[in-house]
Amino acid sequence: MTELTHPLATVPRDELVARAAADPLRPRFHFVSPAGWLNDPNGVSQWEGTYHLFYQYNPEGAFHHRILWGHATSTDLVTWKDQPVALSPGGPDSTDADGCWSGVLVNDAGTPTIVYSGRHGEHELPCVAIGSPDLLSWTKLPENPVIAAPPADVDITAYRDHCVWEEGGRWRQLVGSGIRGRGGTAFLYESTDLRTWEYLGPLCIGDSSRGARTDPDWTGTMWECVDLFRADGGAPGQLPDASGALGGAPSLLDGDSHVLVFSAWDDGVTHHPLYWTGRYSGDVFEPHALHRLDYGGRYFYAPQSFQDESGRRIMFGWLQEGREADTSVEAGWSGVMSLPRVVSPDSDGSLFFAPVPEIAALRREHVSVAPDVIAASASGPGAVTGVSGLQLDLELELELDPGAVVRLGVLETRDADGTAIEQTAVELSREDASDSNGAGSSHGTLRLDRTRSSLEGGVDTDSREGPVPMPGGRVSLRVIVDRSAVEIFANGKPLTARVYPRLGGGGISLDATEGTTRVVRFDAWTMGEIFGSERLLFP
Ligand code: DQQ
């Protein structure tokens, strides 16, 4: 038996992998760490064709403590190969003695370079590590930290996490922070060599007095994991194409629009990811509109994105747990990485999100449900036959009448009478109002009802919801179920959450609870698994 070094480490290290693998609630086609704890995506990138996913990792157990950088690579964004741990905390006097916290990977004229937050005691400071050409071994700079202290004369709430890009032959960096009494912020720096940094000022400052702490778009007292990119997917320093236009659908976002993503944090509480659309120019970001990034809130936290070699902006996020911390510790694992998402401009001036199309490679058995019209008065239990499973990819094209409400149930177990005793319900509703032409409303709501998702005690079963554009009542709905991980996309608006059904049922149902809905298309696939053989805690 291995020695236990932390009071929370109740599971011996050599049992963690087997415990984690035995948990039926553990996702099978989302990336998870070999065992132990996983949180933020870090250093997401594509390097000479290969995708790299680093992540916040504690192999000691399923709790957040003395974080390392785990590492996995992929050639297809679907299957992942575990690689050796990239960064580990240094000796007791080093800047990262207590953890290698979040950061990014950049290409410094051919040299892979990580910029991350070294934690010492209760504080973090920017550090740099240089990679071997294969990105598998990393050497920390002796001059770490590369920024000795947060800006002087600013009363900050916290200071960590990085966004780094090249602009006009120099490097620029944002470090997430917050100004006490004002709000979250990102401090802007400039450098010629990634080692010596000049402070330029705050890029943009939030207002934490606006709204209530419980609001789903409250901007927090600190911004974690800031991520700045062009709305067309490019890096902030890139020029738009000559026309200044965005590719694809016409959008309120133009060729000069930028996006500033952050995760709203307050005094140890991870609230939710948000983004501003606006304009980055000179040394400031002028925010135009604030948006919720994922209606699941904390279940898609600390997202980080990169532009791949084909020009797509691809984002990963951390799907936190929603069950009691002790349960995760005993299960031997905690934390799921989202499927990679393509981020593109939407016609309403916000962003459109979709899982990368590569995920379709995991589809196995296919069932196509016949088109139908379902009405509230006529609907029975709504069980959909021929489709079931704990790992599913569902695609529906729906047309809701004004005022209609439709519910798709997944992960269902029903009793002998056909009553669902466990069910996770994805609900879409269209507003009843008509516009001046008499056409029905083009607004609606996506809601995840988790009230019956688990018979287990101590599980978060709160509902989540957010607005969805519904032109003509039409909704393209994608629901991806991977045991305890659920990712939903309704007309490009995501809602991610965790659910913990105890009975293991994989039933599906579709019901009209108000009005009439046309089911134009309903395709369902079971999904494969991405980890075949036993994994190593330290690959
Ligand atoms: N997690 C990291 C921090 C970051 C936070 C530490 C966000 O760098 O601010 O594991 O989840």
mmCIF file of C-alpha atoms in Angstrom, residues 109-269:
data_model
loop_
_atom_site.group_PDB
_atom_site.id
_atom_site.type_symbol
_atom_site.label_atom_id
_atom_site.label_comp_id
_atom_site.label_asym_id
_atom_site.label_seq_id
_atom_site.Cartn_x
_atom_site.Cartn_y
_atom_site.Cartn_z
ATOM 1 C CA ALA A 109 9.931 31.105 -32.842
ATOM 2 C CA GLY A 110 9.753 27.315 -32.818
ATOM 3 C CA THR A 111 10.323 26.784 -29.082
ATOM 4 C CA PRO A 112 7.298 25.480 -27.184
ATOM 5 C CA THR A 113 6.880 27.747 -24.174
ATOM 6 C CA ILE A 114 4.467 27.508 -21.252
ATOM 7 C CA VAL A 115 3.420 30.550 -19.233
ATOM 8 C CA TYR A 116 1.748 29.448 -15.996
ATOM 9 C CA SER A 117 0.960 30.550 -12.451
ATOM 10 C CA GLY A 118 3.405 29.281 -9.834
ATOM 11 C CA ARG A 119 1.730 28.985 -6.442
ATOM 12 C CA HIS A 120 3.638 29.573 -3.222
ATOM 13 C CA GLY A 121 1.648 29.792 0.007
ATOM 14 C CA GLU A 122 -1.588 31.578 -0.854
ATOM 15 C CA HIS A 123 -0.201 33.508 -3.834
ATOM 16 C CA GLU A 124 0.482 32.927 -7.500
ATOM 17 C CA LEU A 125 3.037 34.566 -9.805
ATOM 18 C CA PRO A 126 3.770 34.216 -13.549
ATOM 19 C CA CYS A 127 6.364 31.559 -14.436
ATOM 20 C CA VAL A 128 7.776 30.218 -17.723
ATOM 21 C CA ALA A 129 8.894 26.720 -18.799
ATOM 22 C CA ILE A 130 10.571 25.749 -22.075
ATOM 23 C CA GLY A 131 9.629 22.508 -23.854
ATOM 24 C CA SER A 132 11.623 19.929 -25.789
ATOM 25 C CA PRO A 133 10.764 19.818 -29.526
ATOM 26 C CA ASP A 134 8.295 16.951 -28.856
ATOM 27 C CA LEU A 135 6.667 18.926 -25.986
ATOM 28 C CA LEU A 136 7.212 15.996 -23.620
ATOM 29 C CA SER A 137 9.827 17.430 -21.247
ATOM 30 C CA TRP A 138 9.805 20.862 -19.739
ATOM 31 C CA THR A 139 12.470 23.023 -18.100
ATOM 32 C CA LYS A 140 11.482 25.884 -15.844
ATOM 33 C CA LEU A 141 13.373 29.168 -16.264
ATOM 34 C CA PRO A 142 15.803 29.870 -13.405
ATOM 35 C CA GLU A 143 14.587 33.480 -13.368
ATOM 36 C CA ASN A 144 11.022 32.485 -12.380
ATOM 37 C CA PRO A 145 8.837 34.286 -11.456
ATOM 38 C CA VAL A 146 9.079 36.378 -14.613
ATOM 39 C CA ILE A 147 6.882 39.053 -13.025
ATOM 40 C CA ALA A 148 7.979 39.625 -9.440
ATOM 41 C CA ALA A 149 4.717 40.992 -8.039
ATOM 42 C CA PRO A 150 1.243 42.202 -9.049
ATOM 43 C CA PRO A 151 1.051 45.881 -10.046
ATOM 44 C CA ALA A 152 2.040 48.099 -7.102
ATOM 45 C CA ASP A 153 -0.521 50.421 -5.529
ATOM 46 C CA VAL A 154 -3.507 48.306 -6.632
ATOM 47 C CA ASP A 155 -5.484 46.501 -3.935
ATOM 48 C CA ILE A 156 -6.073 43.188 -5.660
ATOM 49 C CA THR A 157 -8.352 40.261 -4.758
ATOM 50 C CA ALA A 158 -6.189 37.630 -6.523
ATOM 51 C CA TYR A 159 -3.743 37.438 -9.431
ATOM 52 C CA ARG A 160 -3.294 34.417 -11.723
ATOM 53 C CA ASP A 161 -3.909 32.717 -15.104
ATOM 54 C CA HIS A 162 -2.613 33.915 -18.434
ATOM 55 C CA CYS A 163 -3.484 34.742 -22.001
ATOM 56 C CA VAL A 164 -0.414 35.334 -24.203
ATOM 57 C CA TRP A 165 -0.183 36.299 -27.881
ATOM 58 C CA GLU A 166 2.202 37.876 -30.385
ATOM 59 C CA GLU A 167 1.368 41.318 -31.704
ATOM 60 C CA GLY A 168 3.456 43.603 -33.872
ATOM 61 C CA GLY A 169 6.659 41.671 -33.202
ATOM 62 C CA ARG A 170 6.201 41.728 -29.398
ATOM 63 C CA TRP A 171 4.492 39.505 -26.862
ATOM 64 C CA ARG A 172 1.438 40.588 -24.943
ATOM 65 C CA GLN A 173 0.077 38.945 -21.820
ATOM 66 C CA LEU A 174 -3.054 39.229 -19.705
ATOM 67 C CA VAL A 175 -3.068 38.130 -16.082
ATOM 68 C CA GLY A 176 -6.486 37.649 -14.457
ATOM 69 C CA SER A 177 -7.169 39.661 -11.329
ATOM 70 C CA GLY A 178 -9.651 41.821 -9.463
ATOM 71 C CA ILE A 179 -9.512 45.285 -7.892
ATOM 72 C CA ARG A 180 -10.978 45.278 -4.389
ATOM 73 C CA GLY A 181 -14.156 47.340 -4.231
ATOM 74 C CA ARG A 182 -14.430 47.612 -8.026
ATOM 75 C CA GLY A 183 -14.510 44.300 -9.878
ATOM 76 C CA GLY A 184 -12.684 41.698 -11.928
ATOM 77 C CA THR A 185 -9.971 42.713 -14.334
ATOM 78 C CA ALA A 186 -7.192 41.550 -16.626
ATOM 79 C CA PHE A 187 -3.809 43.279 -16.332
ATOM 80 C CA LEU A 188 -1.990 43.849 -19.627
ATOM 81 C CA TYR A 189 1.780 43.391 -20.030
ATOM 82 C CA GLU A 190 4.224 43.544 -22.930
ATOM 83 C CA SER A 191 7.548 41.802 -23.582
ATOM 84 C CA THR A 192 10.106 41.197 -26.323
ATOM 85 C CA ASP A 193 11.278 37.815 -24.982
ATOM 86 C CA LEU A 194 8.574 36.335 -22.663
ATOM 87 C CA ARG A 195 11.012 36.826 -19.747
ATOM 88 C CA THR A 196 10.921 40.546 -18.982
ATOM 89 C CA TRP A 197 7.534 42.145 -18.841
ATOM 90 C CA GLU A 198 6.416 45.772 -18.794
ATOM 91 C CA TYR A 199 3.093 46.524 -17.123
ATOM 92 C CA LEU A 200 0.750 48.573 -19.333
ATOM 93 C CA GLY A 201 -2.401 48.775 -17.168
ATOM 94 C CA PRO A 202 -5.783 47.064 -16.793
ATOM 95 C CA LEU A 203 -7.248 46.004 -20.141
ATOM 96 C CA CYS A 204 -10.806 46.381 -18.842
ATOM 97 C CA ILE A 205 -12.374 46.534 -15.354
ATOM 98 C CA GLY A 206 -15.688 44.933 -14.338
ATOM 99 C CA ASP A 207 -18.208 46.279 -11.855
ATOM 100 C CA SER A 208 -18.905 43.816 -9.056
ATOM 101 C CA SER A 209 -21.527 46.115 -7.513
ATOM 102 C CA ARG A 210 -23.750 45.576 -10.554
ATOM 103 C CA GLY A 211 -26.357 42.885 -10.012
ATOM 104 C CA ALA A 212 -26.543 40.319 -7.260
ATOM 105 C CA ARG A 213 -24.023 37.584 -6.484
ATOM 106 C CA THR A 214 -26.706 35.042 -7.383
ATOM 107 C CA ASP A 215 -27.271 36.471 -10.883
ATOM 108 C CA PRO A 216 -26.155 34.102 -13.645
ATOM 109 C CA ASP A 217 -24.235 36.985 -15.256
ATOM 110 C CA TRP A 218 -22.708 38.562 -12.132
ATOM 111 C CA THR A 219 -19.126 39.409 -13.108
ATOM 112 C CA GLY A 220 -17.456 38.514 -9.792
ATOM 113 C CA THR A 221 -14.653 40.105 -7.768
ATOM 114 C CA MET A 222 -11.929 38.370 -9.760
ATOM 115 C CA TRP A 223 -11.595 37.082 -13.339
ATOM 116 C CA GLU A 224 -10.032 33.637 -13.632
ATOM 117 C CA CYS A 225 -8.665 32.200 -16.866
ATOM 118 C CA VAL A 226 -9.058 35.266 -19.092
ATOM 119 C CA ASP A 227 -9.011 34.453 -22.814
ATOM 120 C CA LEU A 228 -8.964 37.150 -25.519
ATOM 121 C CA PHE A 229 -9.512 36.386 -29.200
ATOM 122 C CA ARG A 230 -10.938 37.896 -32.343
ATOM 123 C CA ALA A 231 -14.626 37.168 -32.969
ATOM 124 C CA ASP A 232 -13.634 35.508 -36.258
ATOM 125 C CA GLY A 233 -11.524 33.063 -34.245
ATOM 126 C CA GLY A 234 -8.116 34.640 -34.821
ATOM 127 C CA ALA A 235 -5.559 35.730 -32.223
ATOM 128 C CA PRO A 236 -5.999 39.272 -30.859
ATOM 129 C CA GLY A 237 -2.954 40.615 -32.687
ATOM 130 C CA GLN A 238 -3.927 39.260 -36.106
ATOM 131 C CA LEU A 239 -5.333 41.506 -38.776
ATOM 132 C CA PRO A 240 -8.826 40.792 -40.109
ATOM 133 C CA ASP A 241 -9.027 39.684 -43.719
ATOM 134 C CA ALA A 242 -8.955 42.526 -46.262
ATOM 135 C CA SER A 243 -12.751 42.825 -46.464
ATOM 136 C CA GLY A 244 -13.047 43.157 -42.685
ATOM 137 C CA ALA A 245 -15.874 40.641 -42.893
ATOM 138 C CA LEU A 246 -16.467 37.471 -40.975
ATOM 139 C CA GLY A 247 -16.855 34.178 -42.772
ATOM 140 C CA GLY A 248 -20.114 32.230 -42.574
ATOM 141 C CA ALA A 249 -23.445 33.669 -41.478
ATOM 142 C CA PRO A 250 -23.939 37.462 -41.400
ATOM 143 C CA SER A 251 -23.392 38.709 -37.871
ATOM 144 C CA LEU A 252 -23.592 41.864 -35.775
ATOM 145 C CA LEU A 253 -19.962 41.130 -34.957
ATOM 146 C CA ASP A 254 -17.661 42.662 -37.548
ATOM 147 C CA GLY A 255 -14.070 42.061 -38.574
ATOM 148 C CA ASP A 256 -12.769 44.203 -35.696
ATOM 149 C CA SER A 257 -14.855 42.568 -32.970
ATOM 150 C CA HIS A 258 -13.122 40.792 -30.118
ATOM 151 C CA VAL A 259 -14.201 38.470 -27.351
ATOM 152 C CA LEU A 260 -12.914 38.548 -23.780
ATOM 153 C CA VAL A 261 -13.771 35.354 -21.898
ATOM 154 C CA PHE A 262 -13.382 35.068 -18.123
ATOM 155 C CA SER A 263 -14.615 32.919 -15.263
ATOM 156 C CA ALA A 264 -16.286 34.981 -12.547
ATOM 157 C CA TRP A 265 -14.801 34.121 -9.157
ATOM 158 C CA ASP A 266 -15.477 35.482 -5.691
ATOM 159 C CA ASP A 267 -13.670 34.622 -2.491
ATOM 160 C CA GLY A 268 -13.052 30.982 -3.368
ATOM 161 C CA VAL A 269 -16.382 30.442 -5.152
#
